[in-house]
Amino acid sequence: MSFINPKQVIDNLNLKPGMRVADFGCGSGDITILMAKTVGDSGEVFAIDVLISALESVQGKASLENIRNIKTIRSNLEILKNSGLDNNSMDLVLLANILFQSKLKKNIIEEAKRVLKSGARVVIIDWKSFAEKLGPPKNLRVNKEKIKKTAKQLGFKISREFDLGEYHFGMELVKP
């Protein structure tokens, strides 16, 4: 259950052709596919998830649409240096609806920082804490202020916050 409009997410990522991007916790891959189309054949998208079924979904959708610039990686992103990506290799990392599922949020954000180039961005999208009608239980939702504090501890600059409708917030962090 996500209720995120993938097109609205893409519109907030400021992707350019040729970028190297990672979708941490890619899930079924709806956003991943749009990322791949946006960065084009000269770009690369790394779809990373712990679930084999999620990665198979991404591969199936990419195959149906003849998209060849997506690489899938099975990984537990809560383990530092476990994404399979090189240090300082990504232009953008997307964390969409992944942090609410983890007790080790800092590790996931730290892994995003490790793989980002200097000046590159991580975009966090997650459930609003007060949107109670749908979504995960309130105790699992991300506290935006805690995420900001963690981001600052890791040296990120919070460049902007944005709204993604009734249920989700967005936050963009820049690696120094």
PDB file of C-alpha atoms in Angstrom:
ATOM      1  CA  MET A   1       0.000   0.000   0.000  1.00  0.00           C
ATOM      2  CA  SER A   2       1.786   3.169  -1.116  1.00  0.00           C
ATOM      3  CA  PHE A   3      -0.614   5.753  -2.567  1.00  0.00           C
ATOM      4  CA  ILE A   4       2.340   7.585  -4.086  1.00  0.00           C
ATOM      5  CA  ASN A   5       1.918   8.919  -7.593  1.00  0.00           C
ATOM      6  CA  PRO A   6       5.132   7.749  -9.361  1.00  0.00           C
ATOM      7  CA  LYS A   7       4.948  10.580 -11.908  1.00  0.00           C
ATOM      8  CA  GLN A   8       4.737  13.141  -9.088  1.00  0.00           C
ATOM      9  CA  VAL A   9       7.804  11.549  -7.471  1.00  0.00           C
ATOM     10  CA  ILE A  10       9.767  11.743 -10.739  1.00  0.00           C
ATOM     11  CA  ASP A  11       8.771  15.390 -11.146  1.00  0.00           C
ATOM     12  CA  ASN A  12      10.387  16.079  -7.754  1.00  0.00           C
ATOM     13  CA  LEU A  13      13.668  14.251  -8.451  1.00  0.00           C
ATOM     14  CA  ASN A  14      15.117  16.626 -11.088  1.00  0.00           C
ATOM     15  CA  LEU A  15      16.622  13.734 -13.034  1.00  0.00           C
ATOM     16  CA  LYS A  16      18.684  14.347 -16.165  1.00  0.00           C
ATOM     17  CA  PRO A  17      19.760  12.029 -18.984  1.00  0.00           C
ATOM     18  CA  GLY A  18      22.985  10.206 -18.174  1.00  0.00           C
ATOM     19  CA  MET A  19      22.568  10.248 -14.397  1.00  0.00           C
ATOM     20  CA  ARG A  20      23.434   7.229 -12.257  1.00  0.00           C
ATOM     21  CA  VAL A  21      20.693   6.733  -9.683  1.00  0.00           C
ATOM     22  CA  ALA A  22      19.756   4.146  -7.061  1.00  0.00           C
ATOM     23  CA  ASP A  23      16.280   3.214  -5.881  1.00  0.00           C
ATOM     24  CA  PHE A  24      16.811   1.849  -2.352  1.00  0.00           C
ATOM     25  CA  GLY A  25      13.891  -0.426  -1.456  1.00  0.00           C
ATOM     26  CA  CYS A  26      12.566  -0.343  -5.018  1.00  0.00           C
ATOM     27  CA  GLY A  27       9.531  -2.503  -4.283  1.00  0.00           C
ATOM     28  CA  SER A  28       7.490  -3.385  -7.361  1.00  0.00           C
ATOM     29  CA  GLY A  29       9.445  -0.886  -9.442  1.00  0.00           C
ATOM     30  CA  ASP A  30       6.874   1.616 -10.686  1.00  0.00           C
ATOM     31  CA  ILE A  31       9.141   4.527  -9.761  1.00  0.00           C
ATOM     32  CA  THR A  32      12.243   2.623 -10.890  1.00  0.00           C
ATOM     33  CA  ILE A  33      10.832   2.232 -14.409  1.00  0.00           C
ATOM     34  CA  LEU A  34      10.088   5.950 -14.676  1.00  0.00           C
ATOM     35  CA  MET A  35      13.569   6.765 -13.349  1.00  0.00           C
ATOM     36  CA  ALA A  36      15.095   4.551 -16.042  1.00  0.00           C
ATOM     37  CA  LYS A  37      13.083   6.248 -18.787  1.00  0.00           C
ATOM     38  CA  THR A  38      14.066   9.683 -17.479  1.00  0.00           C
ATOM     39  CA  VAL A  39      17.832   9.068 -17.238  1.00  0.00           C
ATOM     40  CA  GLY A  40      17.698   7.367 -20.633  1.00  0.00           C
ATOM     41  CA  ASP A  41      20.028   4.892 -22.275  1.00  0.00           C
ATOM     42  CA  SER A  42      23.077   6.936 -21.245  1.00  0.00           C
ATOM     43  CA  GLY A  43      22.063   6.682 -17.585  1.00  0.00           C
ATOM     44  CA  GLU A  44      21.880   3.795 -15.126  1.00  0.00           C
ATOM     45  CA  VAL A  45      19.369   2.840 -12.456  1.00  0.00           C
ATOM     46  CA  PHE A  46      20.192   0.438  -9.647  1.00  0.00           C
ATOM     47  CA  ALA A  47      17.050  -1.147  -8.190  1.00  0.00           C
ATOM     48  CA  ILE A  48      17.875  -2.495  -4.739  1.00  0.00           C
ATOM     49  CA  ASP A  49      15.595  -4.515  -2.497  1.00  0.00           C
ATOM     50  CA  VAL A  50      15.854  -7.323   0.044  1.00  0.00           C
ATOM     51  CA  LEU A  51      12.931  -9.192  -1.546  1.00  0.00           C
ATOM     52  CA  ILE A  52      13.567 -11.358  -4.593  1.00  0.00           C
ATOM     53  CA  SER A  53       9.917 -10.939  -5.615  1.00  0.00           C
ATOM     54  CA  ALA A  54      10.364  -7.152  -5.792  1.00  0.00           C
ATOM     55  CA  LEU A  55      13.437  -7.487  -7.998  1.00  0.00           C
ATOM     56  CA  GLU A  56      11.638  -9.979 -10.242  1.00  0.00           C
ATOM     57  CA  SER A  57       8.788  -7.478 -10.596  1.00  0.00           C
ATOM     58  CA  VAL A  58      11.227  -4.754 -11.671  1.00  0.00           C
ATOM     59  CA  GLN A  59      12.909  -7.095 -14.155  1.00  0.00           C
ATOM     60  CA  GLY A  60       9.553  -8.148 -15.594  1.00  0.00           C
ATOM     61  CA  LYS A  61       8.340  -4.573 -16.048  1.00  0.00           C
ATOM     62  CA  ALA A  62      11.658  -3.512 -17.579  1.00  0.00           C
ATOM     63  CA  SER A  63      11.556  -6.450 -19.983  1.00  0.00           C
ATOM     64  CA  LEU A  64       7.981  -5.668 -21.048  1.00  0.00           C
ATOM     65  CA  GLU A  65       8.965  -2.084 -21.823  1.00  0.00           C
ATOM     66  CA  ASN A  66      12.338  -3.037 -23.373  1.00  0.00           C
ATOM     67  CA  ILE A  67      14.235  -1.001 -20.752  1.00  0.00           C
ATOM     68  CA  ARG A  68      17.856  -2.063 -20.493  1.00  0.00           C
ATOM     69  CA  ASN A  69      19.448   0.461 -18.131  1.00  0.00           C
ATOM     70  CA  ILE A  70      18.267  -1.087 -14.851  1.00  0.00           C
ATOM     71  CA  LYS A  71      20.460  -3.343 -12.744  1.00  0.00           C
ATOM     72  CA  THR A  72      18.795  -5.199  -9.867  1.00  0.00           C
ATOM     73  CA  ILE A  73      20.650  -5.938  -6.639  1.00  0.00           C
ATOM     74  CA  ARG A  74      19.404  -8.007  -3.721  1.00  0.00           C
ATOM     75  CA  SER A  75      20.619  -6.393  -0.517  1.00  0.00           C
ATOM     76  CA  ASN A  76      19.755  -5.684   3.077  1.00  0.00           C
ATOM     77  CA  LEU A  77      20.337  -1.929   3.116  1.00  0.00           C
ATOM     78  CA  GLU A  78      20.388  -1.873   6.920  1.00  0.00           C
ATOM     79  CA  ILE A  79      23.879  -3.377   6.725  1.00  0.00           C
ATOM     80  CA  LEU A  80      26.493  -0.744   5.967  1.00  0.00           C
ATOM     81  CA  LYS A  81      28.421  -1.169   2.696  1.00  0.00           C
ATOM     82  CA  ASN A  82      25.973  -3.881   1.604  1.00  0.00           C
ATOM     83  CA  SER A  83      24.286  -2.163  -1.357  1.00  0.00           C
ATOM     84  CA  GLY A  84      26.828  -3.487  -3.846  1.00  0.00           C
ATOM     85  CA  LEU A  85      27.468   0.044  -5.108  1.00  0.00           C
ATOM     86  CA  ASP A  86      30.837   1.785  -5.210  1.00  0.00           C
ATOM     87  CA  ASN A  87      31.709   4.724  -2.985  1.00  0.00           C
ATOM     88  CA  ASN A  88      30.918   8.139  -4.500  1.00  0.00           C
ATOM     89  CA  SER A  89      29.271   6.621  -7.578  1.00  0.00           C
ATOM     90  CA  MET A  90      25.656   7.878  -7.598  1.00  0.00           C
ATOM     91  CA  ASP A  91      24.088  11.179  -8.608  1.00  0.00           C
ATOM     92  CA  LEU A  92      20.898  10.471  -6.652  1.00  0.00           C
ATOM     93  CA  VAL A  93      19.548   7.906  -4.206  1.00  0.00           C
ATOM     94  CA  LEU A  94      15.802   7.543  -3.685  1.00  0.00           C
ATOM     95  CA  LEU A  95      14.428   6.254  -0.368  1.00  0.00           C
ATOM     96  CA  ALA A  96      10.698   5.953  -1.030  1.00  0.00           C
ATOM     97  CA  ASN A  97       8.616   4.247   1.664  1.00  0.00           C
ATOM     98  CA  ILE A  98      11.603   2.355   3.027  1.00  0.00           C
ATOM     99  CA  LEU A  99      12.508   4.103   6.287  1.00  0.00           C
ATOM    100  CA  PHE A 100       9.203   3.388   8.036  1.00  0.00           C
ATOM    101  CA  GLN A 101       9.970  -0.318   7.597  1.00  0.00           C
ATOM    102  CA  SER A 102      13.327  -0.148   9.396  1.00  0.00           C
ATOM    103  CA  LYS A 103      14.599   0.203  12.927  1.00  0.00           C
ATOM    104  CA  LEU A 104      18.030   1.046  11.449  1.00  0.00           C
ATOM    105  CA  LYS A 105      17.083   4.199   9.554  1.00  0.00           C
ATOM    106  CA  LYS A 106      20.465   5.829  10.170  1.00  0.00           C
ATOM    107  CA  ASN A 107      22.274   2.892   8.538  1.00  0.00           C
ATOM    108  CA  ILE A 108      20.178   3.215   5.379  1.00  0.00           C
ATOM    109  CA  ILE A 109      20.782   6.969   5.172  1.00  0.00           C
ATOM    110  CA  GLU A 110      24.483   6.412   5.872  1.00  0.00           C
ATOM    111  CA  GLU A 111      24.671   3.861   3.040  1.00  0.00           C
ATOM    112  CA  ALA A 112      23.035   6.400   0.734  1.00  0.00           C
ATOM    113  CA  LYS A 113      25.686   8.941   1.746  1.00  0.00           C
ATOM    114  CA  ARG A 114      28.508   6.478   1.096  1.00  0.00           C
ATOM    115  CA  VAL A 115      27.435   5.812  -2.490  1.00  0.00           C
ATOM    116  CA  LEU A 116      26.609   9.439  -3.383  1.00  0.00           C
ATOM    117  CA  LYS A 117      29.064  11.686  -5.162  1.00  0.00           C
ATOM    118  CA  SER A 118      29.935  14.953  -3.443  1.00  0.00           C
ATOM    119  CA  GLY A 119      27.133  17.439  -4.129  1.00  0.00           C
ATOM    120  CA  ALA A 120      24.727  14.620  -5.035  1.00  0.00           C
ATOM    121  CA  ARG A 121      21.308  14.150  -3.465  1.00  0.00           C
ATOM    122  CA  VAL A 122      19.255  11.678  -1.501  1.00  0.00           C
ATOM    123  CA  VAL A 123      15.495  12.094  -1.696  1.00  0.00           C
ATOM    124  CA  ILE A 124      13.445  10.658   1.151  1.00  0.00           C
ATOM    125  CA  ILE A 125       9.738  10.033   0.680  1.00  0.00           C
ATOM    126  CA  ASP A 126       7.734   8.496   3.471  1.00  0.00           C
ATOM    127  CA  TRP A 127       4.391   8.403   5.240  1.00  0.00           C
ATOM    128  CA  LYS A 128       3.285  11.543   7.053  1.00  0.00           C
ATOM    129  CA  SER A 129       3.033  10.916  10.768  1.00  0.00           C
ATOM    130  CA  PHE A 130      -0.422  12.475  11.018  1.00  0.00           C
ATOM    131  CA  ALA A 131      -2.103  10.868   7.985  1.00  0.00           C
ATOM    132  CA  GLU A 132      -3.923   8.213   9.975  1.00  0.00           C
ATOM    133  CA  LYS A 133      -6.628   6.931   7.619  1.00  0.00           C
ATOM    134  CA  LEU A 134      -4.325   4.703   5.580  1.00  0.00           C
ATOM    135  CA  GLY A 135      -0.845   3.298   5.745  1.00  0.00           C
ATOM    136  CA  PRO A 136       1.295   1.746   8.432  1.00  0.00           C
ATOM    137  CA  PRO A 137       0.532   2.019  12.144  1.00  0.00           C
ATOM    138  CA  LYS A 138       1.463   5.378  13.655  1.00  0.00           C
ATOM    139  CA  ASN A 139       4.278   3.835  15.735  1.00  0.00           C
ATOM    140  CA  LEU A 140       6.083   2.744  12.533  1.00  0.00           C
ATOM    141  CA  ARG A 141       5.858   6.077  10.765  1.00  0.00           C
ATOM    142  CA  VAL A 142       8.919   8.222  10.277  1.00  0.00           C
ATOM    143  CA  ASN A 143       9.415  11.214  12.529  1.00  0.00           C
ATOM    144  CA  LYS A 144      10.523  13.896  10.069  1.00  0.00           C
ATOM    145  CA  GLU A 145      12.391  15.868  12.753  1.00  0.00           C
ATOM    146  CA  LYS A 146      14.394  12.778  13.743  1.00  0.00           C
ATOM    147  CA  ILE A 147      15.297  12.206  10.087  1.00  0.00           C
ATOM    148  CA  LYS A 148      16.469  15.825   9.811  1.00  0.00           C
ATOM    149  CA  LYS A 149      18.582  15.403  12.955  1.00  0.00           C
ATOM    150  CA  THR A 150      20.113  12.167  11.625  1.00  0.00           C
ATOM    151  CA  ALA A 151      20.791  13.790   8.255  1.00  0.00           C
ATOM    152  CA  LYS A 152      22.577  16.712   9.907  1.00  0.00           C
ATOM    153  CA  GLN A 153      24.620  14.326  12.109  1.00  0.00           C
ATOM    154  CA  LEU A 154      25.747  12.580   8.932  1.00  0.00           C
ATOM    155  CA  GLY A 155      26.766  15.900   7.404  1.00  0.00           C
ATOM    156  CA  PHE A 156      23.913  16.312   4.931  1.00  0.00           C
ATOM    157  CA  LYS A 157      22.457  19.699   4.064  1.00  0.00           C
ATOM    158  CA  ILE A 158      18.656  19.720   3.925  1.00  0.00           C
ATOM    159  CA  SER A 159      18.038  21.472   0.620  1.00  0.00           C
ATOM    160  CA  ARG A 160      14.246  21.339   0.500  1.00  0.00           C
ATOM    161  CA  GLU A 161      11.080  19.691   1.715  1.00  0.00           C
ATOM    162  CA  PHE A 162       8.041  19.035  -0.429  1.00  0.00           C
ATOM    163  CA  ASP A 163       4.574  17.593  -0.136  1.00  0.00           C
ATOM    164  CA  LEU A 164       3.362  14.527  -2.038  1.00  0.00           C
ATOM    165  CA  GLY A 165      -0.315  14.663  -1.283  1.00  0.00           C
ATOM    166  CA  GLU A 166      -2.353  13.648   1.705  1.00  0.00           C
ATOM    167  CA  TYR A 167      -0.218  10.717   2.836  1.00  0.00           C
ATOM    168  CA  HIS A 168       3.456  11.407   2.031  1.00  0.00           C
ATOM    169  CA  PHE A 169       6.168  13.989   2.591  1.00  0.00           C
ATOM    170  CA  GLY A 170       9.375  14.489   0.669  1.00  0.00           C
ATOM    171  CA  MET A 171      12.786  15.734   1.753  1.00  0.00           C
ATOM    172  CA  GLU A 172      15.916  16.336  -0.317  1.00  0.00           C
ATOM    173  CA  LEU A 173      19.354  16.120   1.283  1.00  0.00           C
ATOM    174  CA  VAL A 174      22.655  17.079  -0.343  1.00  0.00           C
ATOM    175  CA  LYS A 175      25.938  15.343   0.408  1.00  0.00           C
ATOM    176  CA  PRO A 176      28.748  17.823   1.089  1.00  0.00           C
TER     177      PRO A 176
END
